[in-house]
mmCIF file of C-alpha atoms and ligand atoms in Angstrom:
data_model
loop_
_atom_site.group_PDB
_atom_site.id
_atom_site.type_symbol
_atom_site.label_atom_id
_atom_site.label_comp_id
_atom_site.label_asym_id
_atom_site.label_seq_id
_atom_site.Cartn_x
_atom_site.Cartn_y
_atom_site.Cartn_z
ATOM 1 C CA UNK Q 1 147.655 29.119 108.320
ATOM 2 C CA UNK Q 2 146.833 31.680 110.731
ATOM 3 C CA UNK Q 3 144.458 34.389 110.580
ATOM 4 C CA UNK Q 4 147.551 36.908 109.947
ATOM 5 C CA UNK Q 5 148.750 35.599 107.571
ATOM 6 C CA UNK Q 6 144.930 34.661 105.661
ATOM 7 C CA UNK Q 7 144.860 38.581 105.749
ATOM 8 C CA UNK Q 8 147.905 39.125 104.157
ATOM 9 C CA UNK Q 9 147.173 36.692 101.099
ATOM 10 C CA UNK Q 10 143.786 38.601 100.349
ATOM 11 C CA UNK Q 11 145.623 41.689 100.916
ATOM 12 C CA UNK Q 12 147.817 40.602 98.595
ATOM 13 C CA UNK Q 13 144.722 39.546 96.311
ATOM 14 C CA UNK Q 14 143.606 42.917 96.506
ATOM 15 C CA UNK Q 15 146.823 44.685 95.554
ATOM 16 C CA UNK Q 16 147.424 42.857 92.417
ATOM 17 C CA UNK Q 17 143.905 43.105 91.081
ATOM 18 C CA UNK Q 18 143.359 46.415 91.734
ATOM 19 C CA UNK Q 19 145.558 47.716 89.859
ATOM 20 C CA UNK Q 20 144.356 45.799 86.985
ATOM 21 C CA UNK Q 21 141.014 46.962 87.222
ATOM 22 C CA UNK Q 22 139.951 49.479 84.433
ATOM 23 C CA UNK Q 23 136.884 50.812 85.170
ATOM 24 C CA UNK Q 24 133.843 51.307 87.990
ATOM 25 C CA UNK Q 25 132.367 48.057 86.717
ATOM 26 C CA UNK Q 26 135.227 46.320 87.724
ATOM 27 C CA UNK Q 27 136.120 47.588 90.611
ATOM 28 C CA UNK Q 28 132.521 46.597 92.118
ATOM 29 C CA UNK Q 29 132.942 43.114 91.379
ATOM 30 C CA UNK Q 30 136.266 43.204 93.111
ATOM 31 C CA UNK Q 31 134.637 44.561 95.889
ATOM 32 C CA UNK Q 32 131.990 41.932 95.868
ATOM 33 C CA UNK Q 33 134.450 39.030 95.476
ATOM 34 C CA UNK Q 34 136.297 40.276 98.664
ATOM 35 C CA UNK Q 35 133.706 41.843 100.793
ATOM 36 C CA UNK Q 36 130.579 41.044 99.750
ATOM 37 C CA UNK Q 37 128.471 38.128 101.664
ATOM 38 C CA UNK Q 38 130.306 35.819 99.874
ATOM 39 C CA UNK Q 39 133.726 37.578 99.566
ATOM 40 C CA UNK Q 40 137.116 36.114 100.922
ATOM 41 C CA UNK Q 41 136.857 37.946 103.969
ATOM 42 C CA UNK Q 42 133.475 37.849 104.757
ATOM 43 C CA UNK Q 43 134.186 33.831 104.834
ATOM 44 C CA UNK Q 44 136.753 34.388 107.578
ATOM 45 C CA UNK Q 45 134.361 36.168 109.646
ATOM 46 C CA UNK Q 46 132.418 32.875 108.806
ATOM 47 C CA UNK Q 47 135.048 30.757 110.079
ATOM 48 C CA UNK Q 48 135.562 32.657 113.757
ATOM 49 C CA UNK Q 49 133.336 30.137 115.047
ATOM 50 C CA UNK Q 50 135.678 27.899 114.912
ATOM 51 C CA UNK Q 51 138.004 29.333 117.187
ATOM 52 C CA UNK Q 52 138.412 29.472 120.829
ATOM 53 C CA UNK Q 53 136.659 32.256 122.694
ATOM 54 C CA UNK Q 54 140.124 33.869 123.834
ATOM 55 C CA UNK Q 55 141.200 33.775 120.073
ATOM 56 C CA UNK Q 56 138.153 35.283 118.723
ATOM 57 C CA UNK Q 57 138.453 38.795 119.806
ATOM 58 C CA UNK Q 58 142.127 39.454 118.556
ATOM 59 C CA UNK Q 59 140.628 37.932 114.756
ATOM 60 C CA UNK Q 60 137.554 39.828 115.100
ATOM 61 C CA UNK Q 61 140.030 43.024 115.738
ATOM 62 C CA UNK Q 62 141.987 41.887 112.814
ATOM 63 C CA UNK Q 63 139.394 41.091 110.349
ATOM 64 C CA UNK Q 64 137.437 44.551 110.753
ATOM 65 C CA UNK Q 65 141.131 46.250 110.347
ATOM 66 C CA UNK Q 66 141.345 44.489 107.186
ATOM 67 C CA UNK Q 67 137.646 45.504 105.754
ATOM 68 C CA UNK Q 68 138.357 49.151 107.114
ATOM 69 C CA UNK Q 69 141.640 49.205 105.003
ATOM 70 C CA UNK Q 70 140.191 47.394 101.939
ATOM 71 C CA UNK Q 71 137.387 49.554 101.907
ATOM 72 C CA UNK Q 72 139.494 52.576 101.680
ATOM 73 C CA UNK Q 73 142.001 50.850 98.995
ATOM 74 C CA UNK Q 74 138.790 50.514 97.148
ATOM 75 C CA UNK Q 75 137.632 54.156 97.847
ATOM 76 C CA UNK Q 76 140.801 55.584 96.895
ATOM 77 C CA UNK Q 77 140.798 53.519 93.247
ATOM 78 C CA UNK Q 78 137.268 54.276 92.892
ATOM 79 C CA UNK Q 79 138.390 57.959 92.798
ATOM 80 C CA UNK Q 80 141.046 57.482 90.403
ATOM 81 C CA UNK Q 81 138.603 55.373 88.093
ATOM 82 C CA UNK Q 82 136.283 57.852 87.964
ATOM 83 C CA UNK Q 83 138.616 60.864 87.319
ATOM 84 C CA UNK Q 84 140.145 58.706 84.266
ATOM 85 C CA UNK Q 85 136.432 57.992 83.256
ATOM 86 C CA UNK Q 86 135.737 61.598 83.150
ATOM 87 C CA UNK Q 87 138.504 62.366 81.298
ATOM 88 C CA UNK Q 88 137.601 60.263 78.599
ATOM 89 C CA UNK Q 89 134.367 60.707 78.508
ATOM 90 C CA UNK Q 90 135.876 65.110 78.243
ATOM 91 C CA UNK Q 91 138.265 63.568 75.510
ATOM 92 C CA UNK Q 92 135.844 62.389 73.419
ATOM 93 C CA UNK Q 93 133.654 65.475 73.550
ATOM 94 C CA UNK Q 94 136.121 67.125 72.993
ATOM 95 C CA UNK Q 95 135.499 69.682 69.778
ATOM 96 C CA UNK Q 96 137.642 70.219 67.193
ATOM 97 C CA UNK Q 97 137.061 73.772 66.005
ATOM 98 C CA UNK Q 98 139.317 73.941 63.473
ATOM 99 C CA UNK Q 99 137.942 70.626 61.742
ATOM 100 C CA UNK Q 100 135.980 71.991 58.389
ATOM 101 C CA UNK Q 101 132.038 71.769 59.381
ATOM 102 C CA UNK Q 102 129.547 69.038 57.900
ATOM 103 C CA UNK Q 103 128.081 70.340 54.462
ATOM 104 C CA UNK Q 104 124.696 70.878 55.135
ATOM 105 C CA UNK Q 105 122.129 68.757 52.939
ATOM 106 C CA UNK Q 106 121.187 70.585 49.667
ATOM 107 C CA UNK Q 107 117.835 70.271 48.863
ATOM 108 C CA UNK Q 108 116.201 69.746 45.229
ATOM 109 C CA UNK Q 109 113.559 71.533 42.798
ATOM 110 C CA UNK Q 110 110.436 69.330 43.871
ATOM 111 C CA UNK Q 111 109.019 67.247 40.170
ATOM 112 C CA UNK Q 112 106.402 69.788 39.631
ATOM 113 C CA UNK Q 113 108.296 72.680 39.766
ATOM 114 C CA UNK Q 114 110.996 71.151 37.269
ATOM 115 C CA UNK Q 115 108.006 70.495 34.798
ATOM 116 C CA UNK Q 116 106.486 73.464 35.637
ATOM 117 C CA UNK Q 117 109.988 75.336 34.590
ATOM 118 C CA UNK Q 118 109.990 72.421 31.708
ATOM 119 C CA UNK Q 119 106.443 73.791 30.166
ATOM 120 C CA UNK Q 120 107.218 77.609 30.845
ATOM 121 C CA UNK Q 121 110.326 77.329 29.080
ATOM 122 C CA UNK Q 122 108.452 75.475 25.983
ATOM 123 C CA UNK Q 123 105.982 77.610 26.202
ATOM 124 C CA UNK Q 124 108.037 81.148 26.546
ATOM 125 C CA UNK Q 125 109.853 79.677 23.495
ATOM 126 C CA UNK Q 126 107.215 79.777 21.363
ATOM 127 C CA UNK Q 127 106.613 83.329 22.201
ATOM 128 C CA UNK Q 128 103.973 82.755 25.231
ATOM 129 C CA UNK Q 129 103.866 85.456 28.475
ATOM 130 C CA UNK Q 130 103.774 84.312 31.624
ATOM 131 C CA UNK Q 131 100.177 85.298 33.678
ATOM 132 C CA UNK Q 132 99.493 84.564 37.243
ATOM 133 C CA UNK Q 133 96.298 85.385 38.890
ATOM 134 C CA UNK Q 134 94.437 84.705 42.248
ATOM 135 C CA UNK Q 135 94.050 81.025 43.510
ATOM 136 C CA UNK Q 136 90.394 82.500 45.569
ATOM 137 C CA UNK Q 137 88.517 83.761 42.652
ATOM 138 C CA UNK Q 138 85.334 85.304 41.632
ATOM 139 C CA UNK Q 139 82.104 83.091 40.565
ATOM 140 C CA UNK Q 140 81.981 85.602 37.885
ATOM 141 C CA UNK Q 141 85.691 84.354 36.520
ATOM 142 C CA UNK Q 142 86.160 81.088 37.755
ATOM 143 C CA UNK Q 143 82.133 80.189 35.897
ATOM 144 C CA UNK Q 144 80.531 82.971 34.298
ATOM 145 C CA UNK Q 145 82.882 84.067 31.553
ATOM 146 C CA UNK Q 146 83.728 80.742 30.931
ATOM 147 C CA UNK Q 147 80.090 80.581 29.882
ATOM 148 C CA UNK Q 148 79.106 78.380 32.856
ATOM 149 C CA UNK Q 149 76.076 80.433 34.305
ATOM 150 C CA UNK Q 150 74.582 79.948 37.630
ATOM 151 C CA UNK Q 151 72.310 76.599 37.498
ATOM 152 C CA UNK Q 152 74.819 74.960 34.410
ATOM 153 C CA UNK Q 153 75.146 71.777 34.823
ATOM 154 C CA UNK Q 154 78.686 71.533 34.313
ATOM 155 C CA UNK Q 155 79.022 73.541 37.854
ATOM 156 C CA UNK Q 156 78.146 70.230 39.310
ATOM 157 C CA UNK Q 157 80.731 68.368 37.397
ATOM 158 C CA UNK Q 158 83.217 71.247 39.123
ATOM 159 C CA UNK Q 159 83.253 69.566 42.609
ATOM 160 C CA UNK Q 160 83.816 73.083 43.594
ATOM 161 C CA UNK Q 161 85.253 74.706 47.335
ATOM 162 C CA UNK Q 162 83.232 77.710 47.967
ATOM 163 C CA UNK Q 163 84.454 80.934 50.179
ATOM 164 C CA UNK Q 164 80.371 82.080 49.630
ATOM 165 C CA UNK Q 165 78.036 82.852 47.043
ATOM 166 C CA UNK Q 166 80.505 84.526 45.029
ATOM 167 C CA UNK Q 167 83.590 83.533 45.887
ATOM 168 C CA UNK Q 168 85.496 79.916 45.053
ATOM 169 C CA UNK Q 169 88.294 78.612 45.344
ATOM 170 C CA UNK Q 170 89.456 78.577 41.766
ATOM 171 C CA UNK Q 171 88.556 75.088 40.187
ATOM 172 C CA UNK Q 172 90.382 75.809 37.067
ATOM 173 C CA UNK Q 173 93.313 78.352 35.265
ATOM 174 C CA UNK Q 174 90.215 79.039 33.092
ATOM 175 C CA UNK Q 175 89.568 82.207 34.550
ATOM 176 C CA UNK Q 176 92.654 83.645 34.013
ATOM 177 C CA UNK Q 177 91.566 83.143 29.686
ATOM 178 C CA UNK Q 178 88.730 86.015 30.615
ATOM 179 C CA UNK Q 179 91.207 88.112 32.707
ATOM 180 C CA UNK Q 180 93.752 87.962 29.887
ATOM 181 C CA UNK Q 181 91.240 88.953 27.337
ATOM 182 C CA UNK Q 182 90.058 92.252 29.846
ATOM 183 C CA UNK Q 183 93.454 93.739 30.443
ATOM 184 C CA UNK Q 184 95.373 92.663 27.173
ATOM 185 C CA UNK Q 185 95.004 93.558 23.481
ATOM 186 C CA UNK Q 186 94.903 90.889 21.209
ATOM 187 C CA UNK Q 187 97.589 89.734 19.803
ATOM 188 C CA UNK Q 188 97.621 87.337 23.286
ATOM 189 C CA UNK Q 189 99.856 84.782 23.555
ATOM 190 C CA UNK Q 190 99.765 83.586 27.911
ATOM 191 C CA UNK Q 191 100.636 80.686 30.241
ATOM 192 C CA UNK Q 192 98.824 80.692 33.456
ATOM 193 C CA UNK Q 193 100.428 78.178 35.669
ATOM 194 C CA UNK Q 194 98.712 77.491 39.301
ATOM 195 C CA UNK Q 195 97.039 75.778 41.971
ATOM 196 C CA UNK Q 196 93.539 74.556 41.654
ATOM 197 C CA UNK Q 197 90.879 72.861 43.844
ATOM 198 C CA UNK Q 198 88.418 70.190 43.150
ATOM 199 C CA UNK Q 199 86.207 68.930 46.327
ATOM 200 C CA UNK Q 200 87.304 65.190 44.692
ATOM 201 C CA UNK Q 201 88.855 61.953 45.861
ATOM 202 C CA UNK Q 202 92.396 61.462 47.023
ATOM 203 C CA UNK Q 203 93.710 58.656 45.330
ATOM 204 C CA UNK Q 204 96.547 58.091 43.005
ATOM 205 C CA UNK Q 205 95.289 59.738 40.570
ATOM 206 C CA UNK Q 206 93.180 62.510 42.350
ATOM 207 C CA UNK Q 207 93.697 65.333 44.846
ATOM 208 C CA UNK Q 208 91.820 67.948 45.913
ATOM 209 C CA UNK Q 209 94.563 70.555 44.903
ATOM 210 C CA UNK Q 210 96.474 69.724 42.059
ATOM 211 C CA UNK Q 211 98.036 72.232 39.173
ATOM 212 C CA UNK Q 212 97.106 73.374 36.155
ATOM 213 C CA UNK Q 213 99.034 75.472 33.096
ATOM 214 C CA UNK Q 214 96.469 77.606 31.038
ATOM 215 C CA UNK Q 215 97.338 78.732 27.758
ATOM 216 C CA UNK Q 216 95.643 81.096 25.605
ATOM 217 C CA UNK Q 217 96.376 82.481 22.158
ATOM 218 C CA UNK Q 218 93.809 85.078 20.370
ATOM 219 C CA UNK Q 219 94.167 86.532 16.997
ATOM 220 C CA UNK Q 220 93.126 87.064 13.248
ATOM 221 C CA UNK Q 221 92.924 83.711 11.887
ATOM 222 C CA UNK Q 222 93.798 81.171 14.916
ATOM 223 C CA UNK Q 223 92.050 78.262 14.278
ATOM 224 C CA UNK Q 224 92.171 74.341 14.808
ATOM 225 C CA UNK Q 225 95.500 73.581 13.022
ATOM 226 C CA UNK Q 226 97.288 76.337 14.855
ATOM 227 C CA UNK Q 227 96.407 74.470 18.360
ATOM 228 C CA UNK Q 228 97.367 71.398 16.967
ATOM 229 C CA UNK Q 229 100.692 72.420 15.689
ATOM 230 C CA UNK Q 230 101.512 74.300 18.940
ATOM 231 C CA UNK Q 231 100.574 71.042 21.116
ATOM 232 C CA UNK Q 232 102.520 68.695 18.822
ATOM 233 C CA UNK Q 233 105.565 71.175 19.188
ATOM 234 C CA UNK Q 234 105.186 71.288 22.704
ATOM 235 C CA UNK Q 235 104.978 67.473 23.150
ATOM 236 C CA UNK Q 236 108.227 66.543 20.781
ATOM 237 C CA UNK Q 237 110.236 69.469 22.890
ATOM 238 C CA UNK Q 238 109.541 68.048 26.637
ATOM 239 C CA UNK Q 239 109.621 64.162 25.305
ATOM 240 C CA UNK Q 240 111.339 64.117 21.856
ATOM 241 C CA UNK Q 241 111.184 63.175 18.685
ATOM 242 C CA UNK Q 242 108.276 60.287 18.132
ATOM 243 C CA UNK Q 243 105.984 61.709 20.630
ATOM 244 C CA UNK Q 244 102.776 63.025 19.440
ATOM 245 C CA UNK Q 245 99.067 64.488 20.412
ATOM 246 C CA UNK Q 246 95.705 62.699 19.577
ATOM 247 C CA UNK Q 247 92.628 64.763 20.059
ATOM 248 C CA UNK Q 248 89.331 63.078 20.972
ATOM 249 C CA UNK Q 249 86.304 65.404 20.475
ATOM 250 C CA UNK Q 250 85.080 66.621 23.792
ATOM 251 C CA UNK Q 251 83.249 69.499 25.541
ATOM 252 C CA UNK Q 252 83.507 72.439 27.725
ATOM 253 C CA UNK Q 253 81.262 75.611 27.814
ATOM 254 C CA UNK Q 254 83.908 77.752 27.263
ATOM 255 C CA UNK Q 255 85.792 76.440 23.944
ATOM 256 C CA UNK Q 256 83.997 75.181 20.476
ATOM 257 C CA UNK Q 257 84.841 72.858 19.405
ATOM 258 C CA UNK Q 258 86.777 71.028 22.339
ATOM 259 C CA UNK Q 259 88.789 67.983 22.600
ATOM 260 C CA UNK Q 260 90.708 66.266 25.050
ATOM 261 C CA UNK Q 261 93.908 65.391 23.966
ATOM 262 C CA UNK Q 262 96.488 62.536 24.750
ATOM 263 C CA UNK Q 263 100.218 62.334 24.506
ATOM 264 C CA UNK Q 264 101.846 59.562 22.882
ATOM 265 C CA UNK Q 265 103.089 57.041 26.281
ATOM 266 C CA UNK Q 266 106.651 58.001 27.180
ATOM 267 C CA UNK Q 267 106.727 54.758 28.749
ATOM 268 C CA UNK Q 268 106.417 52.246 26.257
ATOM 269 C CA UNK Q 269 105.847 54.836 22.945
ATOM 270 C CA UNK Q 270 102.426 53.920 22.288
ATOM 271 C CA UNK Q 271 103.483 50.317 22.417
ATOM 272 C CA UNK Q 272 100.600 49.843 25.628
ATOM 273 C CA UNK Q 273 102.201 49.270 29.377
ATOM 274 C CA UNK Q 274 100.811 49.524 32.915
ATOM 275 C CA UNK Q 275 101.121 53.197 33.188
ATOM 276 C CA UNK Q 276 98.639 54.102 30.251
ATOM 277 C CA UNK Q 277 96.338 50.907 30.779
ATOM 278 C CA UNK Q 278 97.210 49.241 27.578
ATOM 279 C CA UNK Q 279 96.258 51.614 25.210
ATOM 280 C CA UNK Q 280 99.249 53.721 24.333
ATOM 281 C CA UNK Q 281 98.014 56.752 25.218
ATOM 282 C CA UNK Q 282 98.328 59.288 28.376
ATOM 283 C CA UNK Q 283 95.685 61.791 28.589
ATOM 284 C CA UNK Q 284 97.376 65.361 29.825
ATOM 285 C CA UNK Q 285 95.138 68.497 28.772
ATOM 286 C CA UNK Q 286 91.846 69.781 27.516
ATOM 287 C CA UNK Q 287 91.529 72.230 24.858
ATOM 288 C CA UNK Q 288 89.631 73.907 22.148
ATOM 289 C CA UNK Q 289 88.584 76.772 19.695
ATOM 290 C CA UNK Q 290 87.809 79.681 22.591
ATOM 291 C CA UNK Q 291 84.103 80.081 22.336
ATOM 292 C CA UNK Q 292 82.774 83.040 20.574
ATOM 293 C CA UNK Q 293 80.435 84.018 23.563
ATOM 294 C CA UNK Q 294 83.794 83.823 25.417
ATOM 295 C CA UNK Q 295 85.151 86.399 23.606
ATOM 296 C CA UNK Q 296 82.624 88.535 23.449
ATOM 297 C CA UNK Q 297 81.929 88.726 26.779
ATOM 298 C CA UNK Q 298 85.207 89.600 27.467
ATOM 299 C CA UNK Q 299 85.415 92.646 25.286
ATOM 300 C CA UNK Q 300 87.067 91.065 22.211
ATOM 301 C CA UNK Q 301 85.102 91.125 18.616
ATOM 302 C CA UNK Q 302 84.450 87.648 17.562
ATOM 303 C CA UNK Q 303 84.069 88.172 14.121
ATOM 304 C CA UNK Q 304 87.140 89.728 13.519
ATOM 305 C CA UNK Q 305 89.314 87.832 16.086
ATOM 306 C CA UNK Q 306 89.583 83.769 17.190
ATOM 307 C CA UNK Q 307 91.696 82.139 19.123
ATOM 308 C CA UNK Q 308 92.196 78.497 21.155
ATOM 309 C CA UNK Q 309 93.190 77.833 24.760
ATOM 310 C CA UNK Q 310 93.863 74.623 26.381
ATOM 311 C CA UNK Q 311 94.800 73.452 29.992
ATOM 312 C CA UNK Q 312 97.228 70.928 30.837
ATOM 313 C CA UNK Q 313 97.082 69.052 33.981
ATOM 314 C CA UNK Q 314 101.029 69.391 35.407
ATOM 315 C CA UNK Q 315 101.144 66.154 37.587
ATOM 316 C CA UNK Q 316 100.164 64.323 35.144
ATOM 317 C CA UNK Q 317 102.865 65.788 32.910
ATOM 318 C CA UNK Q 318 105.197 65.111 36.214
ATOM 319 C CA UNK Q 319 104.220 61.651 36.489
ATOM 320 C CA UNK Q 320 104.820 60.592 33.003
ATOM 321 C CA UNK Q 321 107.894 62.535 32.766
ATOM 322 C CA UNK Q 322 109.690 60.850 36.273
ATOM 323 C CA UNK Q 323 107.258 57.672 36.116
ATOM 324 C CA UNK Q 324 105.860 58.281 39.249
ATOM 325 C CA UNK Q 325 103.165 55.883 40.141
ATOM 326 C CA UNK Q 326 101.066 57.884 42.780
ATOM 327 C CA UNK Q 327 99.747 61.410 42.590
ATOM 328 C CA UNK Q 328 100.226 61.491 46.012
ATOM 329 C CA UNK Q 329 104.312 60.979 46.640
ATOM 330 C CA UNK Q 330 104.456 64.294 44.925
ATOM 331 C CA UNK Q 331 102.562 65.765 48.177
ATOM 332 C CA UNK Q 332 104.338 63.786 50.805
ATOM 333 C CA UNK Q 333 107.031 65.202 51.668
ATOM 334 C CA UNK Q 334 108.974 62.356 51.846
ATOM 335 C CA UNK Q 335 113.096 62.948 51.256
ATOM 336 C CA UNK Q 336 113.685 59.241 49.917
ATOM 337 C CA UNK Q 337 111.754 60.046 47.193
ATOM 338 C CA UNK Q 338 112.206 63.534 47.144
ATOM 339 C CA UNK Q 339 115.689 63.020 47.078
ATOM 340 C CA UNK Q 340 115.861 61.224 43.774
ATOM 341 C CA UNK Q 341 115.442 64.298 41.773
ATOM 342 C CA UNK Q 342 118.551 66.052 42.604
HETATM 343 N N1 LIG I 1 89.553 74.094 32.175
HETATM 344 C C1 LIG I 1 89.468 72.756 31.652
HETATM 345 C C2 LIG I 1 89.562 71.764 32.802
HETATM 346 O O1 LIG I 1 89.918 72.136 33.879
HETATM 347 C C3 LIG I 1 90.587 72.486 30.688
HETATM 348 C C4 LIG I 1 90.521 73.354 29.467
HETATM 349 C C5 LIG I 1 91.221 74.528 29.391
HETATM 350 C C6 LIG I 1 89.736 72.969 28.377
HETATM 351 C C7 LIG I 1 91.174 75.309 28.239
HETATM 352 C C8 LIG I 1 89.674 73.722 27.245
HETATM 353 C C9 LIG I 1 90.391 74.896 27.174
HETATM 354 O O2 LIG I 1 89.284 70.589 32.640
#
């Protein structure tokens, strides 16, 4: 076969498969398999050796003819691939306006805040005000008129954050008992919900900020059974019926007598599970009779007035209620847990 008619079959090659080639990709490796250094014409200009010298220069002539006109069949398709690319690659970019938008992701009432609208709706039932007061407080409410002088020893128990000498960061909704009693005349019925800060651990039970809900009721004739009925009323409305206080005697400056009181486990109804460590029992608040020196340093007669206050810890209300197993998810931030509460 001459070298005419060699050209004319790769020619021929090259027709055909161009035309079937569908994108840049493919076109290279057509133009490797015809002109690269191992290509069908490259192995013709291999094979000139084999002629006779007055042969060679009419096949060299023909042969770079040939790669000049491949090359621009290539060039030419490598246009038209690349306008088709681009138009694709506009096509799918392409943005429908009229198409309805994505809904944006709603977002959900973090746990504490729906058992923080849980207790304040309890609470508010029962004929309780809602009181909010400064997070940085004064020594003087935050210790003092809770009857925790300067030098107490339950100061040290306080793990407290201090601005300076007089000023904390509230380690308690205490305080907010003695601000009550200065600007309100008894009858007083308040919730104090808010943050509060404890130089403590972080664990799963622990953080240095956490929540509290303070509650304070003064008039004629409060007394023990009044505190216990409210707390028992309060504990059958957020986990129903069955589920009931148990006071353990207890101490803080400001209330006499004191007790710490548990709720009945949600989780297994006193039966003992994991969450309450066997014994049946969650512990959620401290309370007591408000201490007459409490009241009496706040402006309010003693002997003709009593009352009781208590404070309930809200992530450990949280906790029980959702069964979450770490204090600290509810801090996280993270939307796959987050998420579940919607
Ligand atoms: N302030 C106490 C605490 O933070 C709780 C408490 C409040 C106890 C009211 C008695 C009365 O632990």
């Amino acid at each position: 076969m001459g070298m005419k008619e060699k050209i004319a079959e790769i020619h021929q090659l090259m027709a055909t498969e161009l035309g079937k080639t569908d994108g840049t990709q493919a076109l290279e490796n057509l133009r490797v398999k015809v002109l690269g250094k191992k290509g069908e014409l490259t192995a013709l200009l291999r094979g000139m050796g084999q002629l006779s010298p007055e042969e060679r220069p009419a096949a060299g002539q023909l042969i770079n003819e040939a790669r000049e006109k491949f090359t621009a069949m290539l060039d030419s398709r490598l246009q038209e691939l690349k306008a088709l690319e681009r138009e694709a690659a506009l096509k799918k970019e392409t943005i429908d306006v009229t198409q309805p938008a994505p809904q944006p992701e709603m977002g959900s009432e973090h746990p504490l805040t729906l058992a923080l609208h849980e207790l304040v709706d309890c609470f508010t039932g029962m004929g309780f005000e809602v009181m909010e007061g400064p997070e940085v407080e004064l020594d003087h409410y935050n210790f003092e008129l809770m009857n925790i002088p300067k030098n107490h020893p339950a100061r040290d128990a306080q793990d407290t954050f201090y601005i300076d000498d007089n000023i904390v960061l509230r380690t308690h909704t205490s305080p907010m008992q003695a601000r009550a009693m200065l600007t309100k005349k008894p009858p007083i019925r308040i919730i104090c919900p808010g943050r509060v800060y404890r130089a403590d651990e972080v664990d799963a039970t622990h953080s240095p900020v956490f929540h509290q809900m303070e509650g304070l009721v003064i008039d004629k004739d409060v007394n023990m059974a009044d505190l216990r009925g409210t707390l028992n009323a309060f504990a059958e409305r957020l986990y129903g019926k069955g589920i009931t206080t148990r006071f353990r005697p207890s101490f803080f400056p400001f209330t006499e007598p004191s007790a710490e009181v548990d709720l009945t486990c949600v989780s297994c109804h006193g039966k003992g599970c994991r969450i309450c460590k066997g014994t049946g029992w969650i512990e959620v608040l401290g309370c007591g009779m408000v201490n007459p020196k409490v009241l009496e340093m706040c402006g309010i007669d003693s002997t003709v007035y009593s009352g009781f206050a208590f404070g309930i810890g809200l992530e450990r209300i949280a906790m029980q209620r959702y069964s979450v197993p770490d204090m600290r998810l509810l801090y996280e931030g993270d939307m796959r847990f987050l998420g579940q509460f919607k």
